[in-house]
XYZ file of C-alpha atoms in Angstrom:
729
model
C 206.423 11.018 89.842
C 205.445 7.578 88.548
C 202.780 6.974 85.882
C 200.108 6.073 88.448
C 200.705 9.272 90.423
C 200.660 11.264 87.212
C 197.217 9.892 86.362
C 195.960 10.769 89.840
C 197.214 14.319 89.349
C 195.399 14.526 86.033
C 192.234 13.249 87.663
C 192.336 16.112 90.171
C 192.896 18.603 87.365
C 190.038 17.053 85.358
C 187.744 17.534 88.343
C 188.465 21.241 88.549
C 188.073 21.809 84.807
C 184.969 19.661 84.512
C 183.180 21.213 87.498
C 183.947 24.716 86.296
C 182.646 23.974 82.836
C 179.326 22.664 84.143
C 178.658 26.076 85.667
C 179.155 27.649 82.250
C 177.052 25.189 80.241
C 173.965 27.357 79.864
C 174.922 29.167 76.645
C 172.105 28.453 74.201
C 173.160 26.662 71.001
C 172.105 27.981 67.600
C 168.579 27.002 66.536
C 168.668 23.616 64.803
C 167.156 23.665 61.287
C 164.070 21.472 60.989
C 163.872 18.696 58.398
C 160.277 18.306 57.250
C 158.647 14.884 56.956
C 160.355 13.133 59.875
C 160.543 13.380 63.650
C 163.678 15.443 64.209
C 166.282 14.216 66.709
C 167.940 16.876 68.867
C 170.829 16.809 71.344
C 170.196 17.193 75.062
C 171.923 19.267 77.727
C 173.963 16.285 78.868
C 175.482 15.791 75.412
C 176.155 19.506 75.066
C 178.116 19.297 78.302
C 180.010 16.138 77.290
C 181.176 17.524 73.940
C 182.651 20.601 75.641
C 184.493 18.531 78.193
C 185.821 16.017 75.692
C 187.303 18.955 73.764
C 188.936 20.170 76.995
C 190.334 16.747 77.838
C 191.720 16.173 74.349
C 193.323 19.601 74.076
C 194.870 19.355 77.530
C 195.790 15.684 77.953
C 195.815 13.753 74.688
C 199.312 12.461 73.902
C 199.324 14.338 70.592
C 198.890 17.700 72.364
C 196.566 18.715 69.566
C 194.340 21.793 69.341
C 190.788 21.498 68.011
C 190.877 24.042 65.172
C 189.482 24.650 61.689
C 191.684 21.937 60.212
C 190.346 19.347 62.652
C 186.804 20.639 62.067
C 187.162 19.890 58.365
C 188.375 16.359 59.037
C 185.518 15.735 61.484
C 182.915 16.854 58.941
C 184.309 14.552 56.242
C 184.490 11.604 58.639
C 180.978 12.234 59.935
C 179.437 12.393 56.472
C 181.380 9.293 55.427
C 180.232 7.370 58.503
C 176.620 8.116 57.565
C 176.898 7.584 53.823
C 180.171 5.982 52.766
C 178.635 4.533 49.588
C 176.982 7.821 48.541
C 173.553 6.183 48.461
C 171.559 8.737 50.494
C 172.848 12.310 50.359
C 172.498 14.467 47.266
C 175.102 16.871 45.910
C 172.882 19.725 47.106
C 172.968 18.297 50.658
C 176.751 18.125 50.644
C 176.951 21.693 49.355
C 174.672 22.861 52.185
C 176.759 21.006 54.795
C 179.842 22.954 53.710
C 178.764 25.789 56.000
C 179.831 23.594 58.930
C 183.294 22.759 57.573
C 185.202 25.287 59.647
C 182.740 25.895 62.481
C 182.515 22.527 64.273
C 185.584 23.299 66.389
C 184.035 26.459 67.804
C 180.594 24.849 68.056
C 181.941 21.908 70.071
C 183.734 24.248 72.472
C 180.413 26.024 73.013
C 178.465 22.785 73.392
C 176.590 23.435 70.140
C 175.592 20.204 68.342
C 172.844 21.649 66.165
C 174.823 21.302 62.908
C 175.749 17.594 63.147
C 172.252 16.682 64.393
C 170.699 18.551 61.463
C 172.976 16.617 59.089
C 171.811 13.364 60.678
C 168.142 14.355 60.292
C 168.692 15.032 56.584
C 170.265 11.576 56.344
C 167.307 10.013 58.200
C 164.860 11.736 55.829
C 166.720 10.480 52.763
C 166.974 6.997 54.250
C 163.252 6.855 54.995
C 162.398 8.116 51.503
C 164.540 5.494 49.780
C 163.235 2.684 51.975
C 159.677 3.748 51.074
C 160.615 3.925 47.399
C 162.239 0.473 47.578
C 159.163 -1.038 49.232
C 157.080 0.235 46.328
C 159.551 -1.254 43.805
C 159.619 -4.760 45.300
C 156.343 -5.705 43.584
C 157.627 -4.493 40.204
C 157.759 -7.183 37.520
C 161.495 -7.167 36.821
C 163.097 -8.619 33.712
C 165.959 -10.765 35.030
C 167.285 -11.444 31.495
C 168.490 -7.912 30.830
C 172.207 -7.146 30.698
C 172.080 -4.234 33.130
C 174.372 -3.812 36.135
C 174.066 -2.616 39.731
C 176.810 -0.279 40.979
C 176.961 -1.258 44.653
C 180.039 0.818 45.511
C 179.590 4.503 44.623
C 182.248 5.837 47.001
C 184.514 7.123 44.236
C 181.650 8.494 42.130
C 180.322 12.073 42.404
C 177.360 12.697 44.703
C 174.048 12.178 42.915
C 172.502 15.412 41.643
C 168.880 14.310 42.031
C 166.624 11.899 43.898
C 165.695 10.386 40.542
C 169.317 9.353 39.984
C 169.485 7.619 43.376
C 166.054 6.078 42.848
C 167.548 4.192 39.908
C 170.333 2.890 42.174
C 167.826 1.745 44.798
C 165.610 0.102 42.186
C 168.599 -1.888 40.961
C 169.487 -2.794 44.551
C 165.985 -4.253 44.989
C 166.371 -6.185 41.742
C 169.752 -7.548 42.859
C 168.337 -8.671 46.212
C 165.442 -10.429 44.468
C 167.885 -12.219 42.164
C 169.850 -13.413 45.196
C 166.652 -14.760 46.751
C 165.722 -16.419 43.440
C 169.110 -18.125 43.269
C 168.466 -19.540 46.744
C 165.644 -21.553 45.184
C 162.607 -20.081 46.974
C 159.396 -19.192 45.074
C 159.125 -15.688 43.620
C 156.045 -14.787 45.710
C 157.873 -15.820 48.876
C 160.893 -13.727 47.855
C 158.704 -10.631 47.487
C 157.310 -11.248 50.971
C 160.782 -11.803 52.460
C 162.231 -8.644 50.917
C 159.180 -6.583 51.930
C 159.625 -7.655 55.561
C 163.342 -6.897 55.347
C 162.789 -3.298 54.236
C 159.938 -2.771 56.694
C 162.219 -3.963 59.480
C 165.029 -1.643 58.319
C 162.597 1.263 58.247
C 161.303 0.397 61.714
C 164.788 0.125 63.212
C 165.808 3.436 61.666
C 162.776 5.087 63.273
C 164.001 3.905 66.689
C 167.296 5.786 66.451
C 167.685 8.267 69.306
C 169.999 11.110 70.215
C 172.407 8.788 72.034
C 172.929 6.879 68.762
C 173.502 10.069 66.787
C 175.830 11.452 69.441
C 177.879 8.224 69.369
C 178.278 8.403 65.574
C 179.386 12.025 65.847
C 181.797 11.340 68.707
C 183.357 8.457 66.780
C 184.015 10.811 63.866
C 185.425 13.414 66.265
C 187.751 11.194 68.312
C 188.991 9.219 65.290
C 190.035 12.534 63.753
C 192.407 12.940 66.712
C 193.831 9.418 66.859
C 192.424 5.930 66.181
C 192.245 4.876 69.835
C 190.870 7.891 71.665
C 187.203 6.878 71.927
C 184.085 8.154 73.615
C 181.503 5.581 74.722
C 177.916 6.534 75.440
C 176.470 4.867 78.577
C 175.281 1.733 76.747
C 178.555 1.247 74.872
C 180.589 2.003 78.008
C 178.783 -0.791 79.855
C 179.441 -3.195 76.960
C 183.142 -2.217 76.854
C 183.598 -2.795 80.583
C 181.738 -6.110 80.476
C 184.022 -7.249 77.680
C 187.076 -6.206 79.685
C 185.924 -8.055 82.802
C 184.503 -11.058 80.908
C 181.440 -10.876 83.153
C 178.107 -9.123 83.678
C 175.087 -9.342 85.960
C 171.824 -10.625 84.517
C 170.003 -13.845 83.570
C 172.669 -15.338 81.290
C 171.068 -15.236 77.838
C 172.103 -13.671 74.543
C 169.305 -11.842 72.772
C 168.615 -10.729 69.224
C 165.842 -8.779 67.516
C 163.708 -10.554 64.930
C 160.639 -8.949 63.362
C 160.257 -6.453 66.222
C 160.383 -9.209 68.871
C 163.317 -10.040 71.161
C 164.388 -13.655 70.739
C 166.801 -15.708 72.841
C 169.681 -16.740 70.581
C 171.767 -18.553 73.195
C 171.647 -19.625 76.823
C 174.981 -19.037 78.594
C 176.198 -22.039 80.566
C 176.191 -21.563 84.334
C 173.801 -18.599 84.435
C 170.310 -18.400 86.008
C 168.589 -19.159 82.677
C 170.797 -22.237 82.229
C 170.230 -23.471 85.777
C 166.477 -22.786 85.713
C 165.995 -24.850 82.529
C 162.815 -22.906 81.710
C 164.179 -20.861 78.810
C 165.422 -22.167 75.458
C 167.079 -20.709 72.385
C 164.306 -19.458 70.104
C 161.962 -18.364 72.909
C 160.556 -14.850 72.428
C 160.284 -12.302 75.239
C 157.245 -10.012 74.964
C 157.154 -8.353 78.402
C 159.431 -7.745 81.408
C 158.653 -7.017 85.068
C 161.043 -5.971 87.830
C 160.510 -8.138 90.917
C 156.784 -8.275 91.669
C 156.074 -5.106 89.695
C 153.864 -4.609 86.661
C 154.832 -6.119 83.304
C 156.042 -3.732 80.600
C 155.364 -4.769 76.999
C 158.650 -4.736 75.025
C 157.426 -5.762 71.553
C 158.753 -3.210 69.065
C 161.372 -1.886 71.475
C 164.999 -1.384 70.567
C 167.113 -4.358 71.555
C 169.378 -2.372 73.894
C 166.376 -0.998 75.814
C 164.969 -4.478 76.349
C 168.382 -5.781 77.426
C 168.627 -2.953 79.971
C 165.297 -4.040 81.450
C 166.363 -7.690 81.733
C 169.833 -7.060 83.146
C 170.218 -5.942 86.737
C 172.149 -6.333 89.987
C 172.994 -9.770 91.300
C 170.303 -11.111 93.656
C 167.410 -9.111 92.197
C 164.349 -10.741 90.643
C 163.075 -10.329 87.079
C 159.956 -11.840 85.510
C 159.519 -12.494 81.788
C 156.493 -13.152 79.620
C 157.687 -15.659 77.044
C 156.253 -17.224 73.875
C 158.073 -20.603 73.710
C 159.931 -21.566 70.536
C 157.632 -23.247 68.014
C 154.488 -21.554 69.353
C 152.514 -18.891 67.469
C 152.815 -15.306 68.702
C 149.098 -15.441 69.509
C 149.717 -18.245 72.010
C 149.282 -17.649 75.738
C 152.639 -16.504 77.161
C 154.483 -18.377 79.888
C 155.635 -16.354 82.909
C 159.176 -17.192 84.037
C 160.782 -15.846 87.193
C 164.575 -15.627 87.542
C 167.008 -14.245 90.113
C 169.842 -12.381 88.439
C 173.418 -13.446 89.086
C 176.952 -12.677 87.965
C 177.661 -14.339 84.623
C 181.260 -15.245 83.776
C 181.878 -15.527 80.036
C 184.075 -18.596 80.034
C 183.775 -19.155 76.278
C 185.600 -15.873 75.646
C 188.284 -16.565 78.247
C 191.623 -18.368 77.901
C 191.321 -22.037 76.880
C 193.749 -24.919 76.396
C 194.117 -27.936 74.169
C 196.871 -30.454 73.553
C 198.241 -31.550 70.180
C 200.799 -34.280 69.527
C 203.142 -33.926 66.572
C 205.934 -36.108 65.224
C 209.318 -34.465 64.761
C 212.263 -36.524 63.560
C 210.398 -39.675 64.527
C 209.749 -38.447 68.047
C 206.300 -37.626 69.451
C 206.052 -34.183 71.052
C 203.094 -33.016 73.121
C 202.387 -29.318 72.753
C 199.909 -27.393 74.880
C 198.132 -24.566 73.059
C 196.609 -21.755 75.121
C 194.197 -19.642 73.087
C 193.861 -16.137 74.489
C 191.168 -13.933 72.855
C 191.977 -10.777 74.877
C 193.789 -9.407 77.931
C 190.919 -9.099 80.382
C 190.516 -8.374 84.094
C 187.540 -7.789 86.366
C 188.954 -4.706 88.100
C 185.677 -4.017 89.862
C 185.752 -7.424 91.576
C 189.472 -7.109 92.319
C 189.011 -3.682 93.940
C 186.135 -5.105 95.984
C 188.507 -7.694 97.471
C 187.205 -10.733 95.566
C 190.073 -13.250 95.786
C 188.676 -15.178 92.808
C 188.316 -12.232 90.461
C 188.552 -12.984 86.744
C 191.820 -12.150 84.987
C 193.981 -13.303 82.099
C 197.039 -14.117 84.210
C 195.065 -16.064 86.821
C 193.326 -18.115 84.117
C 196.520 -18.810 82.150
C 198.427 -19.779 85.305
C 195.798 -22.453 86.001
C 195.961 -23.711 82.423
C 199.763 -23.943 82.571
C 199.568 -25.895 85.824
C 197.165 -28.325 84.155
C 199.273 -28.653 80.995
C 202.431 -29.157 83.026
C 201.206 -31.497 85.752
C 198.293 -33.340 84.138
C 198.893 -33.288 80.376
C 202.703 -33.512 80.747
C 203.336 -31.360 77.662
C 206.806 -30.808 76.222
C 206.145 -27.253 75.004
C 203.543 -24.478 75.220
C 202.284 -22.182 72.469
C 200.362 -18.991 73.290
C 197.856 -18.342 70.491
C 197.301 -14.568 70.309
C 195.806 -14.518 66.816
C 192.928 -12.056 66.682
C 193.746 -10.799 70.188
C 193.189 -7.037 70.009
C 194.680 -6.374 73.442
C 193.081 -5.073 76.621
C 194.652 -4.581 80.035
C 198.251 -3.321 80.089
C 198.607 -4.623 83.656
C 197.634 -8.133 82.513
C 200.138 -8.040 79.643
C 202.893 -7.342 82.189
C 201.805 -9.991 84.692
C 201.281 -12.600 81.963
C 204.817 -12.030 80.689
C 205.986 -12.653 84.240
C 204.743 -16.255 84.036
C 207.499 -16.948 81.493
C 210.416 -14.729 82.564
C 212.114 -14.060 85.859
C 211.643 -10.590 87.320
C 212.643 -7.702 85.078
C 211.371 -4.982 82.692
C 208.420 -5.883 80.432
C 207.379 -2.597 78.832
C 208.357 1.066 78.837
C 205.701 3.793 78.954
C 206.307 7.392 77.868
C 203.653 9.840 79.068
C 202.542 13.089 77.449
C 205.233 15.028 79.366
C 207.933 12.814 77.836
C 208.651 11.046 81.132
C 209.551 7.345 80.691
C 208.517 4.710 83.215
C 209.740 1.118 83.068
C 207.042 -1.353 84.158
C 208.470 -4.596 85.485
C 207.497 -8.110 86.440
C 208.365 -8.013 90.133
C 207.739 -11.698 90.904
C 210.777 -13.973 91.098
C 210.780 -17.229 89.154
C 208.609 -18.513 86.323
C 205.574 -20.753 85.998
C 206.710 -22.335 82.701
C 210.410 -22.721 81.919
C 210.092 -25.056 78.903
C 210.041 -24.317 75.162
C 207.634 -21.489 74.331
C 206.054 -20.247 71.126
C 203.735 -17.312 70.440
C 201.349 -17.208 67.470
C 200.341 -13.752 66.178
C 198.627 -12.285 63.142
C 197.635 -8.881 61.745
C 194.794 -8.616 64.298
C 197.106 -9.136 67.288
C 197.392 -5.682 68.826
C 198.288 -3.580 71.846
C 198.728 -5.834 74.909
C 199.377 -8.772 72.557
C 202.251 -6.821 71.062
C 203.644 -5.967 74.497
C 203.674 -9.644 75.440
C 205.039 -10.901 72.094
C 207.633 -8.097 71.962
C 208.900 -8.879 75.480
C 209.146 -12.614 74.767
C 211.064 -11.803 71.587
C 213.412 -9.247 73.168
C 214.249 -11.599 76.041
C 214.872 -14.476 73.629
C 212.399 -16.414 75.743
C 210.511 -18.015 72.863
C 209.744 -18.032 69.152
C 207.217 -15.622 67.638
C 205.374 -17.094 64.628
C 202.845 -15.671 62.154
C 202.467 -12.363 60.330
C 203.316 -8.780 61.271
C 201.041 -7.542 64.058
C 198.644 -4.572 64.013
C 200.986 -1.873 65.333
C 198.937 -0.305 68.125
C 201.520 1.139 70.502
C 199.483 3.689 72.459
C 198.080 3.560 75.993
C 194.542 4.681 76.817
C 193.191 5.655 80.226
C 189.491 4.941 80.763
C 187.841 7.978 82.346
C 184.324 7.704 83.774
C 183.063 11.235 83.145
C 180.547 11.023 85.997
C 183.371 10.626 88.500
C 184.820 13.968 87.461
C 181.712 15.876 88.497
C 180.598 16.408 92.080
C 177.023 15.381 93.050
C 175.668 18.926 93.194
C 176.737 19.509 89.594
C 175.097 16.243 88.487
C 171.922 17.428 90.235
C 171.932 20.585 88.128
C 172.505 18.635 84.916
C 169.680 16.260 85.852
C 167.398 19.231 86.333
C 168.298 20.632 82.940
C 167.699 17.279 81.235
C 164.292 16.841 82.872
C 163.174 20.072 81.184
C 164.580 19.022 77.817
C 161.836 17.126 75.977
C 163.829 16.403 72.843
C 163.228 13.216 70.902
C 165.085 10.164 72.128
C 166.666 12.017 74.984
C 168.652 10.456 77.796
C 166.837 9.325 80.988
C 164.968 12.266 82.454
C 164.257 13.136 86.064
C 165.832 15.173 88.803
C 167.821 12.312 90.292
C 171.534 12.745 89.519
C 171.824 8.957 89.522
C 169.845 9.076 86.257
C 172.592 11.092 84.577
C 175.284 9.051 82.869
C 177.858 11.081 80.971
C 179.582 8.030 79.499
C 183.265 7.224 79.317
C 186.254 8.362 77.307
C 189.299 6.235 76.598
C 191.926 8.916 76.194
C 195.325 8.289 74.571
C 197.701 9.557 77.251
C 200.894 7.588 76.707
C 202.872 5.464 74.305
C 204.483 2.139 75.105
C 207.833 0.781 73.958
C 209.538 -2.577 74.061
C 212.233 -3.208 76.633
C 214.797 -2.896 73.839
C 213.507 0.629 73.107
C 211.559 0.175 69.876
C 207.943 1.323 69.645
C 205.370 -1.145 68.332
C 203.399 1.834 66.995
C 202.856 1.568 63.225
C 205.355 -1.290 62.775
C 203.987 -3.783 65.277
C 205.983 -6.930 66.028
C 207.686 -8.759 63.179
C 207.651 -12.514 63.922
C 210.841 -14.553 64.068
C 209.256 -16.965 61.594
C 206.982 -15.120 59.154
C 203.948 -16.727 57.472
C 201.843 -15.223 54.662
C 199.030 -13.143 56.177
C 195.401 -14.240 55.874
C 194.420 -10.555 56.214
C 195.160 -7.793 53.671
C 198.091 -5.890 55.141
C 197.243 -2.736 53.178
C 193.692 -2.609 54.575
C 194.178 -3.568 58.227
C 196.719 -2.147 60.639
C 197.789 1.026 62.405
C 199.841 2.093 59.386
C 196.578 2.370 57.403
C 195.133 4.959 59.842
C 195.703 8.598 58.740
C 195.543 9.965 62.308
C 197.874 7.366 63.866
C 200.963 8.380 65.826
C 204.371 7.697 64.209
C 206.941 5.004 65.029
C 209.984 6.003 67.086
C 212.633 4.645 69.441
C 213.731 5.405 73.006
C 216.772 4.068 74.907
C 216.752 0.411 75.869
C 215.797 -0.510 79.417
C 218.141 -2.389 81.709
C 217.066 -5.931 80.871
C 219.021 -9.126 80.416
C 218.062 -11.536 77.635
C 217.724 -15.155 78.698
C 218.981 -16.546 75.377
C 220.307 -15.551 71.968
C 218.102 -17.275 69.411
C 219.514 -15.575 66.304
C 221.086 -18.704 64.814
C 218.078 -20.826 65.733
C 215.651 -18.388 64.080
C 217.521 -18.480 60.780
C 217.229 -22.264 60.536
C 213.602 -22.265 61.688
C 212.749 -19.720 58.990
C 214.512 -21.762 56.294
C 212.672 -24.945 57.266
C 209.313 -23.178 57.438
C 209.746 -21.448 54.084
C 210.449 -24.809 52.462
C 207.284 -26.325 53.936
C 205.161 -23.310 52.980
C 206.468 -23.426 49.398
C 205.197 -27.007 49.133
C 201.974 -26.455 51.091
C 198.670 -26.656 49.245
C 196.969 -24.675 52.027
C 199.386 -21.762 51.700
C 199.173 -21.963 47.916
C 195.415 -21.482 48.103
C 195.827 -18.750 50.709
C 197.999 -16.778 48.299
C 195.422 -17.306 45.534
C 192.650 -16.112 47.861
C 194.551 -12.944 48.723
C 195.156 -12.241 45.020
C 191.426 -12.787 44.296
C 190.525 -10.491 47.196
C 192.752 -7.764 45.801
C 191.088 -8.144 42.417
C 187.562 -8.042 43.891
C 188.515 -4.929 45.825
C 188.683 -3.040 42.524
C 185.181 -4.157 41.458
C 182.264 -1.799 42.111
C 179.379 -3.367 40.165
C 177.622 -6.681 39.558
C 175.522 -8.043 36.699
C 171.734 -8.074 37.063
C 171.345 -10.833 34.498
C 170.187 -13.759 36.615
C 171.575 -16.443 34.288
C 174.994 -14.789 34.155
C 175.092 -14.252 37.904
C 174.079 -17.878 38.488
C 176.821 -19.083 36.136
C 179.400 -16.962 37.994
C 178.217 -18.245 41.376
C 178.144 -21.857 40.184
C 181.697 -21.548 38.835
C 182.914 -20.075 42.144
C 181.169 -22.799 44.160
C 182.543 -25.555 41.901
C 186.056 -24.148 42.262
C 185.699 -23.919 46.055
C 184.303 -27.478 46.269
C 187.096 -28.921 44.113
C 189.693 -27.135 46.223
C 188.057 -28.316 49.453
C 188.007 -31.930 48.277
C 191.630 -31.708 47.195
C 192.572 -30.574 50.703
C 190.335 -33.227 52.307
C 192.001 -35.963 50.237
C 195.374 -34.677 51.410
C 194.215 -35.219 54.999
C 192.636 -38.600 54.359
C 189.039 -37.338 54.580
C 186.212 -38.459 52.238
C 185.075 -36.124 49.476
C 181.962 -34.027 50.000
C 179.233 -33.079 47.536
C 177.626 -29.721 46.823
C 175.386 -28.777 49.739
C 177.025 -31.125 52.245
C 177.715 -29.624 55.636
C 181.292 -29.667 56.873
C 181.554 -30.474 60.578
C 183.856 -28.726 63.016
C 185.918 -31.873 63.487
C 186.849 -31.700 59.794
C 188.161 -28.147 60.106
C 191.915 -27.780 59.710
C 193.952 -24.866 61.010
C 196.970 -24.887 58.709
C 198.501 -21.813 60.389
C 198.437 -23.628 63.722
C 199.779 -26.774 62.056
C 202.782 -24.937 60.629
C 203.375 -23.238 63.983
C 203.529 -26.617 65.718
C 206.013 -27.856 63.110
C 208.147 -24.789 63.815
C 207.998 -25.662 67.506
C 209.094 -29.213 66.675
C 212.101 -27.812 64.826
C 212.772 -25.428 67.707
C 212.916 -28.277 70.203
C 215.193 -30.314 67.957
C 217.679 -27.436 67.957
C 217.344 -26.725 71.675
C 220.912 -27.817 72.287
C 222.182 -24.802 70.345
C 221.453 -22.290 73.072
C 221.467 -21.896 76.834
C 218.538 -20.351 78.656
C 218.769 -18.737 82.088
C 215.301 -18.337 83.582
C 216.033 -18.231 87.286
C 214.690 -20.500 89.973
C 211.293 -22.118 89.537
C 208.774 -20.972 92.158
C 207.338 -23.251 94.798
C 203.753 -24.399 94.400
C 201.258 -21.853 95.710
């Protein structure tokens, strides 16, 4: 049975388990303790169902084959508390002591659909948060002495929990003082700073009051799934939609990015090509105060949560939405403008693959290098399944860019820039590799039964047969590591940068709604409509209103064609540069619940070249340049400074001292910047001058291109067999 068939089998099993569990979801949870002084948030029937089924799925089908027991319960509790209060600024020692009663019961509670404990913990947190915000608002008008030599401990993570509210009040008072000092150092009048900080805390308090049970459930589920492994994740309906939009690089709506400012939704950006862009009636800075569907009544959205307003504005392609807008520059009391738009499909081109061409000189010879920047491995599976021949995908986009680089730009080499690329579609990683190698294995996948499947590029020929480089860094993960690992194992190109993230697991996205038959959804909808808890999910008796969310379940592990897992260890570049990210803070090997590294037998693949000798010389040349590079020298200094700052937990509240420290840091940064600008023939800048994008210099990219120049100079040292080039199609 192949991997696809195996997943179909699991889907059928999921259906049986899920449907059966719905019938047994009526057991009443324990009464949830009430926290006085706030509106308590409670879970709904839908969430009680989801938690039970996620436990079932994890215990039955997660790659780790793990059981949810007392040990896992303890880890979940610690993670949950930490996610709410990592800096120990809200909970008291007495709270933590009380929460201990849940340490070894969450496993049983989750299996019974009982969420009363975690929701009670959140309500205690919300009460503490509200109290400290109120206290801080009262302190803002205090006449502080900014000449004292006191300090603010901003990182209390390693300190004991505070024993009293009075102790934390002192911390919050010092936080207010620190924020006022920062505003003072910005040069604004003291009265204005008091007003600014007052609005800031009022806004924080308002946003906290808008938290609902979906938000709390998401925080809890993150703590739960991360206790199992770092990449098994549950997404509530809103987050699931965002995840799938990011994967497809498209959504349906008006084509505007929104943000919340002082309780009002503001347009931060108009997306090129969308209805808002084409209509030319909306501008960045415009504020939306009401929304109407088609010719329906307007609904006032001032004071709403941002995600709720976005949900009102988004909608299916071809439908009409009307907006009441206060144009940028106008007072909120101004008469609103009514704008009518027809929603359309928006393709996010700015987050898709892009190309540029750089010319370098190597041994007196000019070399044109095409750079393809790839932010993720994306694919619009919905459009593809619907038969759209122009559906959005990584491989389709990159193929077009290669054709342009090859036939129009006439480049001599291509570099794939995968820095910061966290992965995405496994299918796209395989097909993208196929643009550079002839048919053959690309990745091996071992499922939870231990069965190994070899996934291959089945298309003969290549799209680019010239010199190839791949840039990676610590944030290159998953599909990026599959692609880079295959290129490296085949000897098809040179990998440059720092060790990658080390995410070598495969997740299957499971839409929980699709595992329940309509009659069961009808029953759940009926239960939810009777559940009048605060911030509950959409109510009603229509099963279409019920959205159970999505789980990305770790069900397999992938391996390179040579047999090595990328899990934990990632891909080590052929030519290694110093990392701009702290290796001990970022990466799979920093995750306590991560799966281990291992090896399976090599697949039957044939390398196209042996680059061993070439790599040694490339590394030697690069190390010599890096040793003499001012950019890399400063990078190393920055990383050392970062490591030092990581040990600091407090800051002075003496304004003069803080200003002197800031001024010294700014002077150092300015002197360094001007030294680098002089090196590149750019004029010096003064304090406060803005640096334009055209002055930006990517020294990692620059060194990578120099490595490619060296690579091409040594191209006579190896023979590459890529197979026949394909005909144009």
